Structures are given as C-alpha cells and as structure tokens.
Coordinates of C-alpha atoms and ligand atoms in Angstrom, one line a residue:
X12 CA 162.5 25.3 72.5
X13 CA 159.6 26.9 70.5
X14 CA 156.7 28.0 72.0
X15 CA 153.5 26.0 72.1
X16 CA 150.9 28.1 70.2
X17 CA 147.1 28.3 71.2
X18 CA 144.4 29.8 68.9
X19 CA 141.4 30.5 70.6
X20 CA 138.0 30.6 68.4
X21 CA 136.5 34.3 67.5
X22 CA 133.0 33.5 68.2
X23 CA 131.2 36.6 69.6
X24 CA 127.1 35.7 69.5
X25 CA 127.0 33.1 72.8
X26 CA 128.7 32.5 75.9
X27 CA 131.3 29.9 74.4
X28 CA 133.7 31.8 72.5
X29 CA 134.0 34.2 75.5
X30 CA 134.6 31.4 77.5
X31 CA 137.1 29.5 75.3
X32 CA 139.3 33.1 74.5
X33 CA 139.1 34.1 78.3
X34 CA 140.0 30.4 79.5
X35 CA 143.0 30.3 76.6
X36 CA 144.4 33.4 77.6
X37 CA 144.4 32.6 81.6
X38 CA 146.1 29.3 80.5
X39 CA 148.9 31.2 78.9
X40 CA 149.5 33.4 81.7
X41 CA 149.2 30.2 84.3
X42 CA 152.1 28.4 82.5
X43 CA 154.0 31.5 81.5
X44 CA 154.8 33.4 78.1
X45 CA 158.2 31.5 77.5
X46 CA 156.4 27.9 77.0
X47 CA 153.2 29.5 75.2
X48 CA 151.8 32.2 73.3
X49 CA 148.6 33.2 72.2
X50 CA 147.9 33.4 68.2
X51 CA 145.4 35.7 66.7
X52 CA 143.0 33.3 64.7
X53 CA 142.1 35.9 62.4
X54 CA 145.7 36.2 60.9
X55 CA 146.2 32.8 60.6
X56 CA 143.3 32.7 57.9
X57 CA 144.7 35.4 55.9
X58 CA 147.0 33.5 54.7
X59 CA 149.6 36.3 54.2
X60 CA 153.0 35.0 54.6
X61 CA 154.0 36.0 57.9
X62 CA 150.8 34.3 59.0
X63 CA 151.5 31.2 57.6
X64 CA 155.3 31.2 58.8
X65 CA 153.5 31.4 62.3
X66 CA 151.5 28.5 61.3
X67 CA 153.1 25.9 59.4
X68 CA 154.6 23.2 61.3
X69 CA 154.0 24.8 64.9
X70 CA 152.5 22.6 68.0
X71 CA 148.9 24.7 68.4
X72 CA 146.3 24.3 71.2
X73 CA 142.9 25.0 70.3
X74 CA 140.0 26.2 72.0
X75 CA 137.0 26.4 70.0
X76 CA 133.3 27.7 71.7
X77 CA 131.6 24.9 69.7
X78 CA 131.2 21.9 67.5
X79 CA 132.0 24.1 64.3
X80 CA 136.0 24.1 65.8
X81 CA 136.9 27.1 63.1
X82 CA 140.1 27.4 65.5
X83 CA 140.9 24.0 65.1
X84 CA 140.2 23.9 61.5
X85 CA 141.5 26.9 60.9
X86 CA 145.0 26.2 62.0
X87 CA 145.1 22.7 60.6
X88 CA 144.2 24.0 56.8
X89 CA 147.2 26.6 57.4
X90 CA 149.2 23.4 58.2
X91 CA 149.7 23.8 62.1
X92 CA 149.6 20.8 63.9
X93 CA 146.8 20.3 66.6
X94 CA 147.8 18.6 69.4
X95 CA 145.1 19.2 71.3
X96 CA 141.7 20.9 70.3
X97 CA 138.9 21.7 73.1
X98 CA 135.4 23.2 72.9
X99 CA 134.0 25.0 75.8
X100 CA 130.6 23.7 75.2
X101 CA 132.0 20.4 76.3
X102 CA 133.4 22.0 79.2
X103 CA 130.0 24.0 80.5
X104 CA 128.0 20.6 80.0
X105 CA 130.3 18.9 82.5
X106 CA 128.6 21.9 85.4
X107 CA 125.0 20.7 85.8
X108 CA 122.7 23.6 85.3
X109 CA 125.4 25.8 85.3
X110 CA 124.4 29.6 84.7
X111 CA 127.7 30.8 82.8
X112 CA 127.0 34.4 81.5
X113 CA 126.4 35.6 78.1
X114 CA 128.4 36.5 74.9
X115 CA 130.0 39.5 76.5
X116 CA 130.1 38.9 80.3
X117 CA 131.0 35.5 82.1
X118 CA 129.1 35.2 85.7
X119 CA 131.0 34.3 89.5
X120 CA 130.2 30.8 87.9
X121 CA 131.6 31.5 84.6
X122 CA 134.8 32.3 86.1
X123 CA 134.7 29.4 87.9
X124 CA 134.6 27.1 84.7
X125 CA 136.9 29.1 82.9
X126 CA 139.6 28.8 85.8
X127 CA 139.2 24.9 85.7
X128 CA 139.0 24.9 82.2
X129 CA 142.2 27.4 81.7
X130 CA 144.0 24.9 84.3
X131 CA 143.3 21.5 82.5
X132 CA 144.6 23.8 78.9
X133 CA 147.7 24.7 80.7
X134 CA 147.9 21.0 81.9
X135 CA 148.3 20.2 78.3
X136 CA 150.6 22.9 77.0
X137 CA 152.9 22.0 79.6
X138 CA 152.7 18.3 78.2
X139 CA 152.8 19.4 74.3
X140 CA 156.1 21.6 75.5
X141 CA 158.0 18.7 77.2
X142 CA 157.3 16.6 74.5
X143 CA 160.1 18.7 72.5
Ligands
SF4_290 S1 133.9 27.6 67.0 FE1 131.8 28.1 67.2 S2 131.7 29.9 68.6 FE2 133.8 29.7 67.8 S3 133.9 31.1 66.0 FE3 133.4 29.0 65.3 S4 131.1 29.0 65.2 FE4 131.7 30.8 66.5

C-alpha cells in the first residue's frame, strides 16, 4: 500500500500557511508515518526527476493557507492527484472572532484550530488510504 502524500502550502507572510504546515504535519503524526507522509512542496516544483517520480500519479492531500492553493496547484501541474485540497482560511472563518496568532507563532487558540483542523485532515487520509 503506498503512502498517501500531503503537501502543505509554503506561505510565510500571515497566519495561514503556519497554520495549514503545522495542522498537516500533526495530521501525519495522528494517523502515523506508514499510511502518510509529508512532501516538501518546494521539490515538487523543481521539477527534477526524483521530484516528479514523488509526484506523478500519487494520492496527495493538500493544505493550502489561502485561496491562491499553490500546494494544490502545484502538485496537480506535477501530475499528482488531489484528493482532497483544504485552505486554512476556510478553517479560521468557521471560529467566530477567533484570535489565531501571526505568521510565525500560533496562539492557545491557534492550537486549538490547528488540532481540529489536523484531526478532520487525518479523517481524510485515512479515507484516501482505504480507498486503495
Ligand atoms: S497558498 Fe496562499 S499562503 Fe500558501 S504559499 Fe500560496 S499564497 Fe502563500
């Protein structure tokens, strides 16, 4: 059984790409390094070869900060298939008023998002996996 892949966006300027790349990477750990792995975005865009044999083909998760989904678009112009794609914009706007951190530090709250957020990812890899 191959791994379910999940690209998380690279966005470093607001709250949302920490959020997404903290929430990805707790998602991975919660349903365990055998059914998932993480995949650096930046190499996927290189488009070296060994980047695109990681690609091409494979069942990817992504979690993108925002609307621009360069995870998600990303992966699918290096020919990976998206099964899923999530922003974490869509995810803070579902916490009324919520007060999440900043580009380099998620808040108590934050965490809080991100551990729901990281759950309801690892929902979905485990669904994507079982499909196999
Ligand atoms: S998806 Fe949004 S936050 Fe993430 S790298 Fe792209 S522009 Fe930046």
């Amino acid at each position: 059984m191959s791994k379910v892949k999940v690209a998380a966006c690279s966005g470093i300027g607001k709250v949302f790409g920490l959020l997404a790349r903290e929430s990805a990477l707790e998602a991975v750990k919660l349903i365990g390094v055998d059914k998932a792995e993480m995949v650096c975005l930046a190499h996927v865009v290189t488009g070296e070869e060994e980047s695109i044999d990681k690609t091409k083909g494979k069942k990817f998760i992504t979690v993108d900060g925002c609307p621009t989904l360069c995870a998600a678009k990303s992966v699918a112009a290096s020919g990976g298939v998206v099964c899923e794609q999530y922003r974490a914009v869509d995810e803070i706007r579902k916490y009324r008023g919520a007060k999440p951190g900043n580009a380099s530090e998620l808040t108590q709250g934050g965490w809080e998002i991100c551990d729901a957020f990281a759950k309801e990812i690892a929902d979905k890899i485990l669904e994507v996996s079982e499909e196999e």
